[in-house]
Each structure stands twice: as structure tokens, then as C-alpha cells.
C-alpha positions as a printed Julia matrix, in Angstrom:
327×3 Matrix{Float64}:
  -83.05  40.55  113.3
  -86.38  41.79  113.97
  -88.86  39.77  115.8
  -91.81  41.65  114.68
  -92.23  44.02  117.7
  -90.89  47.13  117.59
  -88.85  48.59  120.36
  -89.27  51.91  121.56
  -90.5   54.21  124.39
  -93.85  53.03  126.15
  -96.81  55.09  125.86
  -98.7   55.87  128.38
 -102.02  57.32  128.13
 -101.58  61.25  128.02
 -103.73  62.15  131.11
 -101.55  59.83  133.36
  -98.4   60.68  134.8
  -96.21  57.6   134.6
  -95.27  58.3   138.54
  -98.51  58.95  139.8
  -99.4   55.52  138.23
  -97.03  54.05  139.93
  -97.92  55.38  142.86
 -101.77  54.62  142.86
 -101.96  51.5   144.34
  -99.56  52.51  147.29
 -101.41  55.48  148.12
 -105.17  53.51  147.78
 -103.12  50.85  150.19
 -102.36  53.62  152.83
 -106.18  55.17  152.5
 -107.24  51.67  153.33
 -104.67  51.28  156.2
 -106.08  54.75  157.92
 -109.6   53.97  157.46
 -108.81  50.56  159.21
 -106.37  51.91  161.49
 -109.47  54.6   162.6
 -112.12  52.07  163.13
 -110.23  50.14  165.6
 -109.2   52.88  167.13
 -112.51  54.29  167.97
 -113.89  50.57  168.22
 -111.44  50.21  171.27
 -112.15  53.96  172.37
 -115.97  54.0   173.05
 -115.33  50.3   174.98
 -113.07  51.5   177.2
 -115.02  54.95  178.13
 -118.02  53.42  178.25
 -117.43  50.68  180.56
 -115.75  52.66  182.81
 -118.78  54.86  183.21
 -121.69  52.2   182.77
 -122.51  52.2   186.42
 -123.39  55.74  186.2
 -124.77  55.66  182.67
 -127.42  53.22  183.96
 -127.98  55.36  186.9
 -128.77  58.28  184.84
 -130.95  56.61  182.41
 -132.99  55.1   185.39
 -133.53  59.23  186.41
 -133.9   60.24  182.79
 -136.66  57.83  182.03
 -138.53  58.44  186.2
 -140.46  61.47  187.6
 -138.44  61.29  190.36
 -136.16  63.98  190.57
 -132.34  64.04  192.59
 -131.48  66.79  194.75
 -127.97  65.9   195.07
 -125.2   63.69  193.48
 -125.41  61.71  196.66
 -128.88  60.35  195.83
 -127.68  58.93  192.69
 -124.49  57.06  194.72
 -127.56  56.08  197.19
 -129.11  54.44  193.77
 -126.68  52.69  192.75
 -125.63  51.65  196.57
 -129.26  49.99  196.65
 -129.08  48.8   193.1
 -125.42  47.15  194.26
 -127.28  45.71  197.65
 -130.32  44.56  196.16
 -129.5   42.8   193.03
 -125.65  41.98  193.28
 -121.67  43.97  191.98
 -122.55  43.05  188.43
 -125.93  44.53  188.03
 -124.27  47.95  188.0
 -123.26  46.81  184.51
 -126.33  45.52  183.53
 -127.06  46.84  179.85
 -123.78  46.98  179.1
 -123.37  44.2   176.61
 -126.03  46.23  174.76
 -124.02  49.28  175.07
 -120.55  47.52  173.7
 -123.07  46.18  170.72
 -124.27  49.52  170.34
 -120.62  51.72  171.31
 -118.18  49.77  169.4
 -119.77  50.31  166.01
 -121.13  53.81  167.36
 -117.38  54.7   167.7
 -116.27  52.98  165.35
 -117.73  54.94  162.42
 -118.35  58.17  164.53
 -114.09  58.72  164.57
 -113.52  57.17  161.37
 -116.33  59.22  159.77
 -114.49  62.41  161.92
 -111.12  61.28  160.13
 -113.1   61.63  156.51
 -114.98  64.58  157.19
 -112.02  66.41  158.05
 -110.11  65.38  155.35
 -113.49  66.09  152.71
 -113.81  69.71  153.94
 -109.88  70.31  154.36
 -110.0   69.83  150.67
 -113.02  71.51  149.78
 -111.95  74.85  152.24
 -107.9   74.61  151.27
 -106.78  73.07  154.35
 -105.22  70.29  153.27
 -102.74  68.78  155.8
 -103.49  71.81  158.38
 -105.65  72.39  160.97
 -109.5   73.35  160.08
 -110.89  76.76  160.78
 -113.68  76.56  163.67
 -116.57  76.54  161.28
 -115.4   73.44  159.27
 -114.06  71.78  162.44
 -117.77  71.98  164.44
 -119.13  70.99  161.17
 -117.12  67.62  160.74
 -117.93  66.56  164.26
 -121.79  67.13  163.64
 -121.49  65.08  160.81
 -119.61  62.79  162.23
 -121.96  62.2   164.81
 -125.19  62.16  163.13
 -123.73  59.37  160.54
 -123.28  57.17  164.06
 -126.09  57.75  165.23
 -128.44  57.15  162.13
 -126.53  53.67  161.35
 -126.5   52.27  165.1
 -129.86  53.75  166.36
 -132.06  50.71  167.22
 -129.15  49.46  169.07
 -129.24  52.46  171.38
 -133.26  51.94  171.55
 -132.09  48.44  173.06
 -129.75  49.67  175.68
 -132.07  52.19  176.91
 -135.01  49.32  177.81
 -132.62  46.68  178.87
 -131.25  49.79  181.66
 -134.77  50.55  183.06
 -136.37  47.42  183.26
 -135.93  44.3   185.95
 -133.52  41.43  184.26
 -136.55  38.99  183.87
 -138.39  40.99  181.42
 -135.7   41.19  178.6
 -133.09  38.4   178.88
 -131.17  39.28  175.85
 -130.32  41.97  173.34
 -132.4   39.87  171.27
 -135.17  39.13  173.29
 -135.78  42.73  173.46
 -135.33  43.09  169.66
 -138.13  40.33  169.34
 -140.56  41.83  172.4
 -139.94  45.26  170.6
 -141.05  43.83  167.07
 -143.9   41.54  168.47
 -145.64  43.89  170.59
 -145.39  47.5   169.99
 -144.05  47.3   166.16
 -140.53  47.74  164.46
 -141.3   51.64  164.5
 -141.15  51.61  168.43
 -137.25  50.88  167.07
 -136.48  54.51  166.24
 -138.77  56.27  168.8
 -136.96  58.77  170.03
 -134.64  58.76  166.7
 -135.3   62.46  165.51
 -134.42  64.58  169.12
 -131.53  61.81  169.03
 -130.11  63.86  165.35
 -131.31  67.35  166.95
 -129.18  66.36  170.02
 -125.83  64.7   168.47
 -125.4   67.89  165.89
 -124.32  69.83  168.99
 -123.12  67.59  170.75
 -120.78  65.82  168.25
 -120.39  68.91  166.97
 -119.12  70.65  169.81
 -117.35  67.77  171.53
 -115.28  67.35  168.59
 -114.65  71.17  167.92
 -113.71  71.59  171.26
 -110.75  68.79  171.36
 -109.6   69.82  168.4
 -109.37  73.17  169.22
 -107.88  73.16  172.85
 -105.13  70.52  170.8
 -104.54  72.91  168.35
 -104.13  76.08  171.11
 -101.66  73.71  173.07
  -99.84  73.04  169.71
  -99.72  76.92  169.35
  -98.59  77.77  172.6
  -96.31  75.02  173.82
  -94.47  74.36  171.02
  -94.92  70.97  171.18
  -96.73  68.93  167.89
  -98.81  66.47  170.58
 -100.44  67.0   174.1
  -99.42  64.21  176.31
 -101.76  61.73  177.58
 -103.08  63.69  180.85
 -103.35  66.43  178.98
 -105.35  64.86  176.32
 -107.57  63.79  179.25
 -108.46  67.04  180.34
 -109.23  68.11  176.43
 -111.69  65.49  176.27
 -113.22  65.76  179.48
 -113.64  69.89  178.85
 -115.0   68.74  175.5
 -117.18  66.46  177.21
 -118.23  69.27  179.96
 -119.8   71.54  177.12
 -120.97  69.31  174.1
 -123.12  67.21  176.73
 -124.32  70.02  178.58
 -125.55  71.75  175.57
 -127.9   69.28  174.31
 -128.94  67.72  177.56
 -132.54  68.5   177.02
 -132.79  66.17  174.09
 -130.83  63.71  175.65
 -134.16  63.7   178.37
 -136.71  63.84  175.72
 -134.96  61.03  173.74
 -134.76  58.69  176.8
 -138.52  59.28  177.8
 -139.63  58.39  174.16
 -137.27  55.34  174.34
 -138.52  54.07  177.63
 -142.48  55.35  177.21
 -143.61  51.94  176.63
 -142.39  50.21  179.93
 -142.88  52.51  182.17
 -146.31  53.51  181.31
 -146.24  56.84  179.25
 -147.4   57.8   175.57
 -144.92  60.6   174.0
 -145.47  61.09  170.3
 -143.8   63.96  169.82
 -140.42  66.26  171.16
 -142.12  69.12  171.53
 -145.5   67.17  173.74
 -143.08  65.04  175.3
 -140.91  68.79  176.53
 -144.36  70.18  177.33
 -145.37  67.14  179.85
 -141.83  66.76  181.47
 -142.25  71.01  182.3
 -145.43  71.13  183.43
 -145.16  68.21  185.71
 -141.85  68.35  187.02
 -140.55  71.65  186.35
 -137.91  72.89  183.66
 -135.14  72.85  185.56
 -135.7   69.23  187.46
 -137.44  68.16  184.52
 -135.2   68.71  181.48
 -132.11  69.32  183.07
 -132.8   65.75  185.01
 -129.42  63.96  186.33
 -127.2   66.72  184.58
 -125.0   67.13  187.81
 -124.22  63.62  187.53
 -123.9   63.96  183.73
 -120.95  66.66  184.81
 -118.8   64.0   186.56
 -119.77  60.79  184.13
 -119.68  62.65  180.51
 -116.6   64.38  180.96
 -114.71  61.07  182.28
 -115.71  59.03  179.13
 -115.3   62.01  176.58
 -111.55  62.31  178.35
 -111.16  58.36  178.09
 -112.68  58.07  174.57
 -110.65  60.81  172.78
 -107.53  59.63  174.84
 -107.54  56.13  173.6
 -108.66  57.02  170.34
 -105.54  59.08  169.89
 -102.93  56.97  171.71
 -104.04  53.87  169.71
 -104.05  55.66  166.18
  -99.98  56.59  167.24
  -99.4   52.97  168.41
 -101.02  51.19  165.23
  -99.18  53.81  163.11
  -95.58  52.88  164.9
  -96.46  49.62  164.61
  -97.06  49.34  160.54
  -94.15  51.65  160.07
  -91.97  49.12  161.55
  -93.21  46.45  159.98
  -92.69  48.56  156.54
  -89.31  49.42  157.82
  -88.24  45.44  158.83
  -89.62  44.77  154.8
């Protein structure tokens, strides 16, 4: 007997392939899982680098943002030997808990966005699932990059006066955030902001296109599908070596325009501020201020960064594929 429904083949909707549509909600799952699985990753990454280094970070800011110029590497261990002396072990870190406000997110999106980009122009050049050609590959890390960097500037802005200043001027991230607003305005937030882009596209840019490149010539050469982890060390740091020593001129500008207001100077512009630095201290001394230093701390924390970010995106992988495999 009939029940008033009548039996027969389902139809699905003629654009839709009834296994793709099954298949949908899996596939949006594992999209969600990577983009996760990425921004802990580089979360964890830029902690770990960046605390390692903060002793020198703040050393170099303090000679970015002075007119005093090093000779040596030695004077900068003689700064921080003073700093150490005069103001106690955990001053070397002071700043820092504005840098993990401002790295972790900084990372965060800076290696997920990396993930994405790659994946966007993969698809848009043909490369799906392979390796990028260099042009593509430089261009996701710019990108990559310069989406940080616009989202977490003022954070950055923060870091910057809590390094250069004495502890009982700012004594929070949020007390500077306040002093920032209250006295010299909310722009004084993203001074500095624009030689910040100019400076991340090659540095990003390069950083990234050099890891991914050395990885990819190892790959080539070796045999093997993944560097190990000393080996991934030494990718980083050489990407490191030449994406920070390409734009350290901006990185000078952009920490005189941050620090300007405590310490005395008016910059409104790159070029002026690239102008004053020269003709006062020299190009060399001037714009290239702290770079030897730069060669020892940059490279360490590029190494570190790209090494956890890569170890941690294998062990979170392993780890959900066992729990898939234990379902």
C-alpha cells in the first residue's frame, strides 16, 4: 500500500556532486583545524624567539632611539652589564610583557596569514600543493608581514617607549596607552607606522622567501621531504641575516619617530627624520645604528621563530591525527 510518498532516487540539486556534499563539512572542519593549528603555532613561535633575545632587543632600541653611536659589540654587552648592575637581572627584560602583547598576536597572524597567502597565490599561479616560484613566495611573506604589522601596530608603539624610558614613568602597558592618548594624542599611536610597512615588505618578504627557499634547495638536494631541527635553525637565522639587514634603515627611522616624544626630538616625516640622523651622526653610524648587534640578535630569533613554528605545526598535526585515528 502506498503511503502517499513516493519512493525513488533522491535528487540532488544538479550543480552539486552528491560526494563533494558530503564532503563539505569535513573539508571546512580541516580549513578550520589549519588556520587554528597556524595561529598557535606562530603564537608560541614569536614568544619563544623573542624572549630569548629581549635583552638585546632592548639594548638595541636604547641605541636606535640615542645619538650615541657603538663602536663595537662590546659596548652594547657594557650596556646591558650597567643596565644589569644598576637596576637589577630582570630589568634586561623590561618591555617585554609589551613585546609578548605585541609578538604573540604579531606572530600569530603574520604565519597564519603566510599559510593563506601561499595557499591564495598557489591557486591563482597553478601551484597548488607544490612549492611557489620565487616571485609568489617573496610576495606572500610581504604580505604576510604587512597584515601583522597594520593590525598590531600601536602595540609595537608601546614596546618601543616602555624600552627607552626609566620604569617610573610608564608603569604599565596601559599607563602608557593612557599617557600616549592624554598628552600627545591617539595619532602619536601610529607615528612611525608608514617606514614600519616600507620596512616589513622586505623584510617579511625576504625573511620568508629565504626559508622557504633554502627548505626547498635542501628538499632538492638531500632527498629528504624535511630539514631537521638544526638545520631549520640555520635557515631561519640566514633568513634572518638578510631580511633584517635589508631594511635596517627603516627599522632606525621607525624607532626615532616612536621614541621622538621622550627623548626630546620632533620627526614628522621619513625622509626629515633620514636627513637629521645623516647629517648629525653620519650615514653609516647613523642609519646603520646597532646593526652589528642586529647580526647576532635577528638571526637567533628568526632561527628560533621559524624553528618552533615548524616543529609545533608537525606536533599539533600528529597529535589530531591520532586522536582521529583512536575515533
Amino acid at each position: 500500500m502506498g503511503n502517499g510518498v513516493r519512493e525513488g532516487p533522491v535528487d540532488f540539486p544538479k550543480d552539486v556532486d552528491p560526494v563533494t556534499a558530503a564532503h563539505l563539512p569535513a573539508e571546512d572542519n580541516q580549513e578550520k583545524k589549519k588556520v587554528l593549528n597556524s595561529l598557535m603555532s606562530g603564537a608560541l613561535a614569536g614568544a619563544v624567539a623573542k624572549t630569548a633575545v629581549a635583552p638585546l632587543d632592548r639594548t638595541k632600541i636604547m641605541f636606535q632611539g640615542g645619538s650615541s653611536c657603538p663602536r663595537a659589540l662590546q659596548e652594547a654587552y657594557r650596556l646591558i652589564y650597567r643596565t644589569y648592575l644598576n637596576e637589577g637581572f630582570w630589568s634586561l627584560w623590561r618591555g617585554n610583557s609589551a613585546t609578548m602583547v605585541r609578538v604573540i598576536p604579531y606572530a600569530a597572524i603574520q604565519f597564519c596569514a603566510h599559510e593563506e597567502y601561499k595557499q591564495l597565490l598557489g591557486s591563482y599561479y597553478g601551484f597548488q600543493g607544490k612549492a611557489l616560484t620565487p616571485f609568489p613566495r617573496f610576495i606572500a611573506g610581504s604580505l604576510a608581514g604587512t597584515t601583522a604589522a597594520m593590525v598590531t601596530y600601536p602595540l609595537d608603539m608601546v614596546r618601543a617607549r616602555m624600552a627607552v624610558t626609566p620604569k617610573e614613568m610608564y608603569s604599565s602597558i596601559v599607563h602608557v596607552f593612557i599617557r600616549i592618548s592624554r598628552e600627545e594624542g591617539l595619532k602619536t599611536l601610529y607615528r612611525g607606522f608608514t617606514p614600519t610597512i616600507l620596512g616589513v615588505i622586505p623584510y617579511a618578504g625576504l625573511s620568508f622567501f629565504t626559508y622557504e627557499t633554502l627548505k626547498k634547495v635542501h628538499a632538492d638536494h638531500s632527498g629528504k621531504a624535511q630539514p631537521s631541527p638544526p638545520e631549520r635553525l640555520l635557515f631561519g637565522a640566514c633568513a634572518g641575516l638578510i631580511g633584517q639587514s635589508a631594511s635596517y634603515p627603516l627599522d632606525v627611522v621607525r624607532r626615532r619617530m616612536q621614541t621622538a616624544g621622550v627623548l626630546g626630538h620632533t620627526y614628522s616625516s621619513i625622509l626629515l627624520t633620514m636627513q637629521e640622523i645623516v647629517r648629525e651622526e653620519g650615514l653609516i653610524r647613523g642609519l646603520y645604528k646597532g646593526l652589528s648587534m642586529n647580526w647576532v640578535k635577528g638571526p637567533i630569533a628568526v632561527g628560533i621563530s621559524f624553528t618552533t613554528f615548524d616543529l609545533t605545526q608537525i606536533l599539533l598535526r600528529k597529535l589530531q591525527h591520532g586522536a582521529g585515528l583512536e575515533r
